[in-house]
Short mmCIF file of C-alpha atoms in Angstrom, two decimals:
data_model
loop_
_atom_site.label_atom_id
_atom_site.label_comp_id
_atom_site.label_asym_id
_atom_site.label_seq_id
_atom_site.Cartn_x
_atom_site.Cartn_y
_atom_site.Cartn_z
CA UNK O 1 118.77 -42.56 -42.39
CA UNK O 2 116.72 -44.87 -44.13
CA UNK O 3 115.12 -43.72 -47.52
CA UNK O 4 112.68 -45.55 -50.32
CA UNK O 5 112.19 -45.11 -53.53
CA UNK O 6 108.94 -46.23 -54.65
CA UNK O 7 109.40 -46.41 -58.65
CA UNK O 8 112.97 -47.38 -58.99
CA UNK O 9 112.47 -48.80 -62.07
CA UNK O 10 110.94 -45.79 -63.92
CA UNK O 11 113.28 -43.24 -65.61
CA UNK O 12 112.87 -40.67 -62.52
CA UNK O 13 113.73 -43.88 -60.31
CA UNK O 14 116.62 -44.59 -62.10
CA UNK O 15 117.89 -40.82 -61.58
CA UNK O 16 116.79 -40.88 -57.59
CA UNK O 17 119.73 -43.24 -58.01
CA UNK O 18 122.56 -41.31 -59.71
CA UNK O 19 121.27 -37.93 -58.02
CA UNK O 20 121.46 -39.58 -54.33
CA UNK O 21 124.52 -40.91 -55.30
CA UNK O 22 126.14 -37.77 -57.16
CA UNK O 23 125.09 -35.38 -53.70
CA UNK O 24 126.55 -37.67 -51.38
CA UNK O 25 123.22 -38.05 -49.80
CA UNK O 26 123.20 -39.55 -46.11
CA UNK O 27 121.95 -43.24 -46.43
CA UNK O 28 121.75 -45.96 -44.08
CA UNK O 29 119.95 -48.67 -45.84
CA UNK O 30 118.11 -47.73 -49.16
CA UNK O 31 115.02 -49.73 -50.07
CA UNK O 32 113.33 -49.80 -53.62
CA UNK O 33 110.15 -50.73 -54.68
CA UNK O 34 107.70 -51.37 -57.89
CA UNK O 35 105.09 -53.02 -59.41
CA UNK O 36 104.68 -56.63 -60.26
CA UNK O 37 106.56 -56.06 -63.25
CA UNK O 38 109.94 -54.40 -61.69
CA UNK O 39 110.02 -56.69 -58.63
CA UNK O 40 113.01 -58.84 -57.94
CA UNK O 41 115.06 -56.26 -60.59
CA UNK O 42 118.35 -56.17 -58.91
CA UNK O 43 120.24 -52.81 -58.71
CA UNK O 44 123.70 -51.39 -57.51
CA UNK O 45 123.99 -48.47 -54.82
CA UNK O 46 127.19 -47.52 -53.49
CA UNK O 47 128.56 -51.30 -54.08
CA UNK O 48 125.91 -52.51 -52.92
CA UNK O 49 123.52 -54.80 -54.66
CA UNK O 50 119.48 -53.78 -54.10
CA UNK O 51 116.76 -56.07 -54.98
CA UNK O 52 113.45 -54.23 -55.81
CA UNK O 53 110.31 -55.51 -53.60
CA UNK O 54 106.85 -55.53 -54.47
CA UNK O 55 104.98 -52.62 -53.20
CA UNK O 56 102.35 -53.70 -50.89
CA UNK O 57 99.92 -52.57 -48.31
CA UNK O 58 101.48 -53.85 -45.33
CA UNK O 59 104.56 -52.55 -43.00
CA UNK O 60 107.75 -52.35 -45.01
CA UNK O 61 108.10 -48.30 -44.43
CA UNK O 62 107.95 -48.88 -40.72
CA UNK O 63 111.02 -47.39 -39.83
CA UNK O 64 111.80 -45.26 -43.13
CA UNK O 65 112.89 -41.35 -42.81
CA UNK O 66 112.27 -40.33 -46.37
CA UNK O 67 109.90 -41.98 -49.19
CA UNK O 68 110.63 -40.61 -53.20
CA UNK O 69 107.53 -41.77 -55.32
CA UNK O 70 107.47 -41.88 -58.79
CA UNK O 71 105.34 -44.11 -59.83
CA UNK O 72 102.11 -42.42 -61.37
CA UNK O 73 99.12 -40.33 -59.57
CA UNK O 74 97.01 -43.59 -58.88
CA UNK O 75 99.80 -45.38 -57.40
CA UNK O 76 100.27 -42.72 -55.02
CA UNK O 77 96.83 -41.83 -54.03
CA UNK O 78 96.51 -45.32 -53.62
CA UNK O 79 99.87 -45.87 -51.07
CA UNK O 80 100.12 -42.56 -49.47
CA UNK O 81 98.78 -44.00 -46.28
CA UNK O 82 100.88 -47.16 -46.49
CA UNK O 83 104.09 -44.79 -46.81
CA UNK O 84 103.41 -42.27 -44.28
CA UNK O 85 101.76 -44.35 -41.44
CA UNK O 86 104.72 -44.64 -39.26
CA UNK O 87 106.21 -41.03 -39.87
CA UNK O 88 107.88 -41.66 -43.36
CA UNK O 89 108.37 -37.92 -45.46
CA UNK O 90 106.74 -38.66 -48.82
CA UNK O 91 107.97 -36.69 -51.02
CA UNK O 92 105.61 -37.27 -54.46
CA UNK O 93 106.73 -36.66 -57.92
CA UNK O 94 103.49 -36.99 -59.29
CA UNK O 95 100.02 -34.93 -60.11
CA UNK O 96 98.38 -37.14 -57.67
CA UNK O 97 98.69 -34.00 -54.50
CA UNK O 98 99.95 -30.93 -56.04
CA UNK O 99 97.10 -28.66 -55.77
CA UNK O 100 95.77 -30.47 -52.29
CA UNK O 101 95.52 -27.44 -49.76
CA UNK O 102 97.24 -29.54 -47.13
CA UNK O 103 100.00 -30.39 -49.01
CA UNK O 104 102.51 -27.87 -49.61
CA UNK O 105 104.16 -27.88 -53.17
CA UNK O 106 107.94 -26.98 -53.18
CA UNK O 107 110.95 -25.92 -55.34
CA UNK O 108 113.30 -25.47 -52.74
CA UNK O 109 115.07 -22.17 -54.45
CA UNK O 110 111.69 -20.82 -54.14
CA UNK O 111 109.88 -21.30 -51.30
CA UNK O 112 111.36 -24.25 -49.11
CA UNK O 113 109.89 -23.21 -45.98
CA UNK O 114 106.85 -24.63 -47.09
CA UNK O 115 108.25 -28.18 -46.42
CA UNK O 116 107.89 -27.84 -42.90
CA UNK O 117 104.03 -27.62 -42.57
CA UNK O 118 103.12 -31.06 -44.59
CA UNK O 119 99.55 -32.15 -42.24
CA UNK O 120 99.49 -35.32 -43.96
CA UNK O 121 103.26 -36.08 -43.81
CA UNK O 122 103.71 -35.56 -47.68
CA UNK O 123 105.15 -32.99 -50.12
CA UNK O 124 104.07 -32.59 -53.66
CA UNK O 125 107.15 -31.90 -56.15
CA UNK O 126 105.91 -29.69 -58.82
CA UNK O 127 105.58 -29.98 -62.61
CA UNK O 128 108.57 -30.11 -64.38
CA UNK O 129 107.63 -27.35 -66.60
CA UNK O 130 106.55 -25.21 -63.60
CA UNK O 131 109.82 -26.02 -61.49
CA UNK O 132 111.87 -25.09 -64.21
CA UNK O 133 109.64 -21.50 -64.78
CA UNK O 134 109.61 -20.92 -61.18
CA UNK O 135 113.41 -20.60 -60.07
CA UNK O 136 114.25 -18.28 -62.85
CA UNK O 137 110.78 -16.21 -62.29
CA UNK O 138 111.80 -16.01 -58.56
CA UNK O 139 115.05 -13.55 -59.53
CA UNK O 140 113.05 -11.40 -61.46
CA UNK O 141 110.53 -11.31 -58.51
CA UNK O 142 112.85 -10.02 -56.20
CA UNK O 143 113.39 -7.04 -58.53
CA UNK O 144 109.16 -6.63 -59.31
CA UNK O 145 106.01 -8.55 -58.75
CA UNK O 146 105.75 -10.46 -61.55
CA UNK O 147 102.15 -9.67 -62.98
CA UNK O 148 101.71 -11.69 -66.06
CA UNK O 149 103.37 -14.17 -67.49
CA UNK O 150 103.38 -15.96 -71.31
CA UNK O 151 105.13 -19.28 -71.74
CA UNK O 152 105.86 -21.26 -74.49
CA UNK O 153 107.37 -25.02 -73.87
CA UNK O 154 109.70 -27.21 -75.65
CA UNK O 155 109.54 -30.16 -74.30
CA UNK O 156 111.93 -33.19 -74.82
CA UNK O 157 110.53 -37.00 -75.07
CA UNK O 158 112.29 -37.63 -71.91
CA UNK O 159 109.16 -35.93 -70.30
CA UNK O 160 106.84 -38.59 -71.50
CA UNK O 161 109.41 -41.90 -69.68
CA UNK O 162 112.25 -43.91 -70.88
CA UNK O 163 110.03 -46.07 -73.23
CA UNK O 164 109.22 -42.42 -75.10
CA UNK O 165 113.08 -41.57 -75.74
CA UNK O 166 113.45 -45.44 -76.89
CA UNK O 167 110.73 -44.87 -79.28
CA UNK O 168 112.29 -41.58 -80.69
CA UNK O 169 115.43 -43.03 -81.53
CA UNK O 170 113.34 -45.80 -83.15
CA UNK O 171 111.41 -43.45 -85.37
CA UNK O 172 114.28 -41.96 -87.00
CA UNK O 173 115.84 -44.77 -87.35
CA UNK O 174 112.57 -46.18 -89.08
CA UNK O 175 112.08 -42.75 -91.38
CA UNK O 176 115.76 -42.81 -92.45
CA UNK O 177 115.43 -46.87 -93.16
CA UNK O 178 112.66 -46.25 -94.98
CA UNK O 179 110.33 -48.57 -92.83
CA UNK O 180 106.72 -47.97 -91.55
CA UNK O 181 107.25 -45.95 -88.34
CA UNK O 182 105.93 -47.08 -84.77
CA UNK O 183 104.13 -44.73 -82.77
CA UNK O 184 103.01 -45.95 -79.50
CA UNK O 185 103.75 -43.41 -76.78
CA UNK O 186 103.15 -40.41 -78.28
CA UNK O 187 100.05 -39.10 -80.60
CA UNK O 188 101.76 -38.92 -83.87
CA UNK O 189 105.15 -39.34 -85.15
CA UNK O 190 107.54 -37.11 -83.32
CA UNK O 191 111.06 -37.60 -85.00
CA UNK O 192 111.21 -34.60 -87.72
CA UNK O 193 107.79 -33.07 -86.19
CA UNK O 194 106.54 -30.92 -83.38
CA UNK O 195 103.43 -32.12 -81.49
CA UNK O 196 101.32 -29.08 -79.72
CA UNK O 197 99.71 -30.91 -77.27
CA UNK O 198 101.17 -32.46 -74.21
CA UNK O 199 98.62 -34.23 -71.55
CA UNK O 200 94.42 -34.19 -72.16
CA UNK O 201 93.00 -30.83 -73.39
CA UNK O 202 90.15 -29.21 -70.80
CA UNK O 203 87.13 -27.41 -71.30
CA UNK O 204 88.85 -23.80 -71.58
CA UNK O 205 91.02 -25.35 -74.51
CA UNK O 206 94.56 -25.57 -72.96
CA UNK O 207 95.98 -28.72 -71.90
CA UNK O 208 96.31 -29.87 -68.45
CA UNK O 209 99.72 -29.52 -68.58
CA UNK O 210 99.28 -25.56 -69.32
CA UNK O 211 97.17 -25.66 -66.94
CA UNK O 212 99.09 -27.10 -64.15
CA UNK O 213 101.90 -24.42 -65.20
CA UNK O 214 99.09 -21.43 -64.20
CA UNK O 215 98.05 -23.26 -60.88
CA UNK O 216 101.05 -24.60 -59.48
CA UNK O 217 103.56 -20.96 -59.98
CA UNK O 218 100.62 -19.02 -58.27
CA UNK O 219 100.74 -21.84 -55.17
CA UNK O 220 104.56 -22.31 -54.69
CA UNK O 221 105.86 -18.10 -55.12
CA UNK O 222 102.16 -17.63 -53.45
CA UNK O 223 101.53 -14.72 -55.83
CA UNK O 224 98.59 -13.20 -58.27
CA UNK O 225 100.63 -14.08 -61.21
CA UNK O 226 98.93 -14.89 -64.39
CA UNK O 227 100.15 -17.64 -66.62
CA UNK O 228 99.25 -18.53 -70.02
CA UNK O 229 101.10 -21.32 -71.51
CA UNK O 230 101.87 -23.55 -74.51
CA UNK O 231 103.65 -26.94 -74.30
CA UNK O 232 104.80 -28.40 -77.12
CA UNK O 233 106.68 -31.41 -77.68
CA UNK O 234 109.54 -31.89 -79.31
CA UNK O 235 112.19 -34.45 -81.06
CA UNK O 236 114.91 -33.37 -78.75
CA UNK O 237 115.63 -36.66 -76.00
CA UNK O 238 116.10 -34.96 -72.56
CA UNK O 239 115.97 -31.14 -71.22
CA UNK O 240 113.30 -28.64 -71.58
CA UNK O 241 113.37 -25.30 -72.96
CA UNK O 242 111.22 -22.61 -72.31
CA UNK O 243 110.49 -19.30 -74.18
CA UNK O 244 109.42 -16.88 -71.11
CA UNK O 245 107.87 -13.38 -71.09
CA UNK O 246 106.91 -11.67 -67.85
CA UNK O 247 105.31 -8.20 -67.38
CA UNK O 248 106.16 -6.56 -63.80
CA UNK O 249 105.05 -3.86 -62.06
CA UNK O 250 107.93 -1.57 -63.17
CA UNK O 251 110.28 -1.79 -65.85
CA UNK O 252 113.13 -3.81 -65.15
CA UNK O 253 116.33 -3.68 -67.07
CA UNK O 254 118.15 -5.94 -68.78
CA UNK O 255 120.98 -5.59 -67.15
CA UNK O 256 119.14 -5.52 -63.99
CA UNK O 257 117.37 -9.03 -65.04
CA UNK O 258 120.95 -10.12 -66.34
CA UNK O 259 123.05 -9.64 -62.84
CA UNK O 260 119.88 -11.41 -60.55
CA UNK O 261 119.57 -14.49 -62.95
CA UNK O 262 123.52 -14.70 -62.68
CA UNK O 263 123.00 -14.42 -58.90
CA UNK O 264 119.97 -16.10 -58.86
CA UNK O 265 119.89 -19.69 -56.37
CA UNK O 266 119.87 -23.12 -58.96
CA UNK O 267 120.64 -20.66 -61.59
CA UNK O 268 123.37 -20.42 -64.43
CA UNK O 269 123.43 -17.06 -66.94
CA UNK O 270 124.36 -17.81 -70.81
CA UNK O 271 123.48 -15.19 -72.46
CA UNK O 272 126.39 -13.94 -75.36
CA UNK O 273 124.36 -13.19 -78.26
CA UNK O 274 128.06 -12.35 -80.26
CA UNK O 275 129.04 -15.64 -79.51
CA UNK O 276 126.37 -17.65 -80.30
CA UNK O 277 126.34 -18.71 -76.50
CA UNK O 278 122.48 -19.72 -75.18
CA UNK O 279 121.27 -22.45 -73.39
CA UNK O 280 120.65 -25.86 -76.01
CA UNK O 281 118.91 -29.12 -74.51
CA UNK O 282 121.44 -30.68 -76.60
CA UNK O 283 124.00 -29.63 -74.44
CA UNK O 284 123.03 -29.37 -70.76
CA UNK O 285 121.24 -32.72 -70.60
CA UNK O 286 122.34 -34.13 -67.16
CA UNK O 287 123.02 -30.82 -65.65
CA UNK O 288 122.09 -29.73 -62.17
CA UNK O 289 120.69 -25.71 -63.05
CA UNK O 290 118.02 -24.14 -65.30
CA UNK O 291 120.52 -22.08 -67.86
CA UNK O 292 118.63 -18.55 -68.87
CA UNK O 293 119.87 -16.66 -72.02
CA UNK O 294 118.35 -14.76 -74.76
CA UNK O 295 117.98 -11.97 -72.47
CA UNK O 296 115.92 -9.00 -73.77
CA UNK O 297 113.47 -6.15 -73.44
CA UNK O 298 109.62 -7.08 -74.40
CA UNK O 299 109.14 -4.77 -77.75
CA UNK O 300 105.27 -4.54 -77.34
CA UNK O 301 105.80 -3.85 -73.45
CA UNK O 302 107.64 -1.66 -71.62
CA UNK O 303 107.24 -3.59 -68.75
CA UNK O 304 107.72 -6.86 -70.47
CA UNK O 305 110.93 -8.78 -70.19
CA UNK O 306 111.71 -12.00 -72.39
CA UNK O 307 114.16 -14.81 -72.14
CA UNK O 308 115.04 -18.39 -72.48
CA UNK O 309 115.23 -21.40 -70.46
CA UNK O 310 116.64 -24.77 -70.92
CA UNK O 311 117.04 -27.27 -67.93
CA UNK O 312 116.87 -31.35 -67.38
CA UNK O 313 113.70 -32.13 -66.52
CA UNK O 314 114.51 -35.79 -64.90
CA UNK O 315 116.92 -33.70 -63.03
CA UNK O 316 115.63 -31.03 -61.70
CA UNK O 317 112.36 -30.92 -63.17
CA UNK O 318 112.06 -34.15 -61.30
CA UNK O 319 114.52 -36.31 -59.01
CA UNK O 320 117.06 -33.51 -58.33
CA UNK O 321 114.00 -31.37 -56.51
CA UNK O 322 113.03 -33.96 -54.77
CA UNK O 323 116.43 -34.81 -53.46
CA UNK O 324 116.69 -30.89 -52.72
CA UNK O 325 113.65 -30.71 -50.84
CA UNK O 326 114.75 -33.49 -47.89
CA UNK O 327 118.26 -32.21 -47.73
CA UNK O 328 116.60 -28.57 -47.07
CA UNK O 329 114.52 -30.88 -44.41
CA UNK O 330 117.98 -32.94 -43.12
CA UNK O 331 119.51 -29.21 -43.28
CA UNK O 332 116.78 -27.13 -40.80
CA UNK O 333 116.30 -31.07 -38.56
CA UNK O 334 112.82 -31.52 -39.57
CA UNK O 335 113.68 -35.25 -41.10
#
C-alpha cells in the first residue's frame, strides 16, 4: 500500500500523520509532498524519517494506492490529473470538487457507498461544518425525513490553519500585555470577540460557508432537506460546536432522538443536564466522534427537535474522514 499526502505541512497534513498512525493504517511506503516552501521539511512516520518533495507535474504518483490532498482548491484543481493518472484514489479535502456531479462527496457514517462510483478517480471530503451536521442528522433520519433544518456554528480558529490558532494565542497575549494587537488571518480581532462571518458573503447574503452547509447535506444523505445556517467564529482553538434544530415529518421524541444518537455510527451521547454534562470544544479537542447533548423538544414546533454538537474539525471534520473513507474502500477491496 502506498499512500501520499499532498499538504503534509499544513495543519490537516500534520493530522493525516497522527490519524494514519493512531488507526494503524496499512502503509508500505508513505510519500509527502508541498509547495516550494515545505519541500525538503523532514518528518517522522513510524521511525521512519520522511523528507517532503516538491509537488510537480511529472510521475511521482505512478504507483500510489491512495492520494490525501490538503493543500487548497487551486492546488487541487490544478494536480488532480497529475495524482490520478496512473490509478491513484484522491481523496480531496478541499472546496475545489465537492459539488462536481461526478464526484461523489462522502462521510462514511452516512453514505459510504458513494465511494465506489468516483468517474474521475477522486472523492471530495465534505465541509467540516457539514460532516460534523451530517452524522448526527443521519440518526434522526432513520427515525423521520428530516425536512428542515436551522444551524448555528461555532467555529474554533483551528478552522481557519495552524497560523490562525498561533495568532489567537498571540492576541490575548497582546490584549492582556497591553500591546497593539496583530490581526492578520482573520477580519478583526478574535480573542475576547465573536466574528459572524466565516468565508466571502454571496449575493443571497449568507456566506459561502452557509452555503456549502445547505448544498453539500442535501448531496451526501441525498435528501430534500432544507438548511439555513450561521457560522460564526469563535476564540475557542480547535473543535466546532453546533447549535442544531431539525423539523421532521412526525414528531420524534426525545427519548426516541436520545437512544439513536447513543446508537448512532461516529457518535457519542452527553447529554445530563443535572450534571452539567454537554459536549465543550474545550474538552473533546483531539477526539475521534461528534458528542450531541442538550437534547430537547423544539418549543415553537411540534415537530422540531434541538440539540448540540461539538466535534474536532481537523479530525473528523477533516483528516479523520478522509482516513475513514479509504479504509471503507481497503474494507469492501475497491483500493
Amino acid at each position: 500500500m502506498r499512500v501520499a499526502i499532498v499538504g503534509a505541512s499544513g495543519a490537516v497534513g500534520q493530522e493525516f500523520l497522527r490519524v494514519l498512525d493512531e488507526r494503524n493504517f496499512p502503509i508500505d511506503e508513505l510519500l509527502l509532498f508541498g509547495s516550494s516552501r515545505s519541500a525538503g521539511r523532514k518528518y517522522t512516520f513510524r521511525g521512519k524519517e520522511i523528507e517532503v518533495k516538491l509537488l510537480q507535474h511529472n510521475d511521482d504518483f505512478k504507483g500510489v494506492d491512495v492520494a490525501f490532498t490538503s493543500a487548497g482548491a487551486g492546488t487541487s484543481k490544478e494536480f488532480a490529473e497529475t495524482i490520478t493518472k496512473y490509478g491513484a484514489v484522491m481523496i480531496d479535502n478541499s472546496s475545489a470538487f465537492r459539488m462536481d456531479a461526478d464526484i461523489p462527496l462522502v462521510v462514511p457514517e452516512v453514505n459510504a457507498e458513494d465511494a465506489l462510483n468516483r468517474p474521475r478517480g477522486i472523492i471530495a471530503n465534505p465541509n467540516c461544518t457539514t460532516i460534523q451536521m451530517v452524522v448526527a442528522l443521519k440518526a434522526i433520519e432513520k427515525l423521520s425525513h428530516i425536512k428542515r433544518v436551522h444551524v448555528s456554528t461555532y467555529q474554533a480558529a483551528s478552522g481557519a490553519g495552524a497560523a490562525a490558532m498561533d495568532e489567537l494565542y498571540e492576541q490575548y497575549r497582546q490584549v492582556l500585555a497591553g500591546e497593539p494587537v496583530t490581526v492578520e488571518k482573520f477580519a478583526y480581532q478574535l480573542a475576547f470577540n465573536l466574528i459572524p462571518q466565516i468565508d466571502v458573503f454571496t449575493d443571497n447574503g449568507y456566506t459561502k460557508e452557509e452555503m456549502k452547509m445547505f448544498n453539500e447535506t442535501r448531496k451526501i444523505m441525498h435528501s430534500d432537506v432544507k438548511v439555513s445556517a450561521t457560522c460564526v467564529r469563535v476564540p475557542a482553538l480547535r473543535s466546532h460546536s453546533e447549535s442544531i434544530w431539525v423539523e421532521t415529518e412526525r414528531p420524534v421524541a426525545v427519548e426516541e432522538a436520545r437512544q439513536a444518537f447513543a446508537e448512532g455510527e461516529g457518535l457519542v451521547l452527553m447529554d445530563n443536564p443535572e450534571k452539567k454534562e454537554y459536549p465543550m470544544p474545550l474538552f473533546l479537542a483531539g477526539k475521534d466522534p461528534i458528542y450531541v447533548g442538550r437534547i430537547r423538544k423544539d418549543l415553537a414546533d411540534e415537530n422540531g427537535l434541538t440539540f448540540w454538537i461539538v466535534g474536532d474539525q481537523i479530525k473528523k471534520g477533516a483528516a479523520l474522514n478522509a482516513v475513514q473513507i479509504a479504509e471503507y474502500l481497503i474494507k469492501v477491496k475497491n483500493i
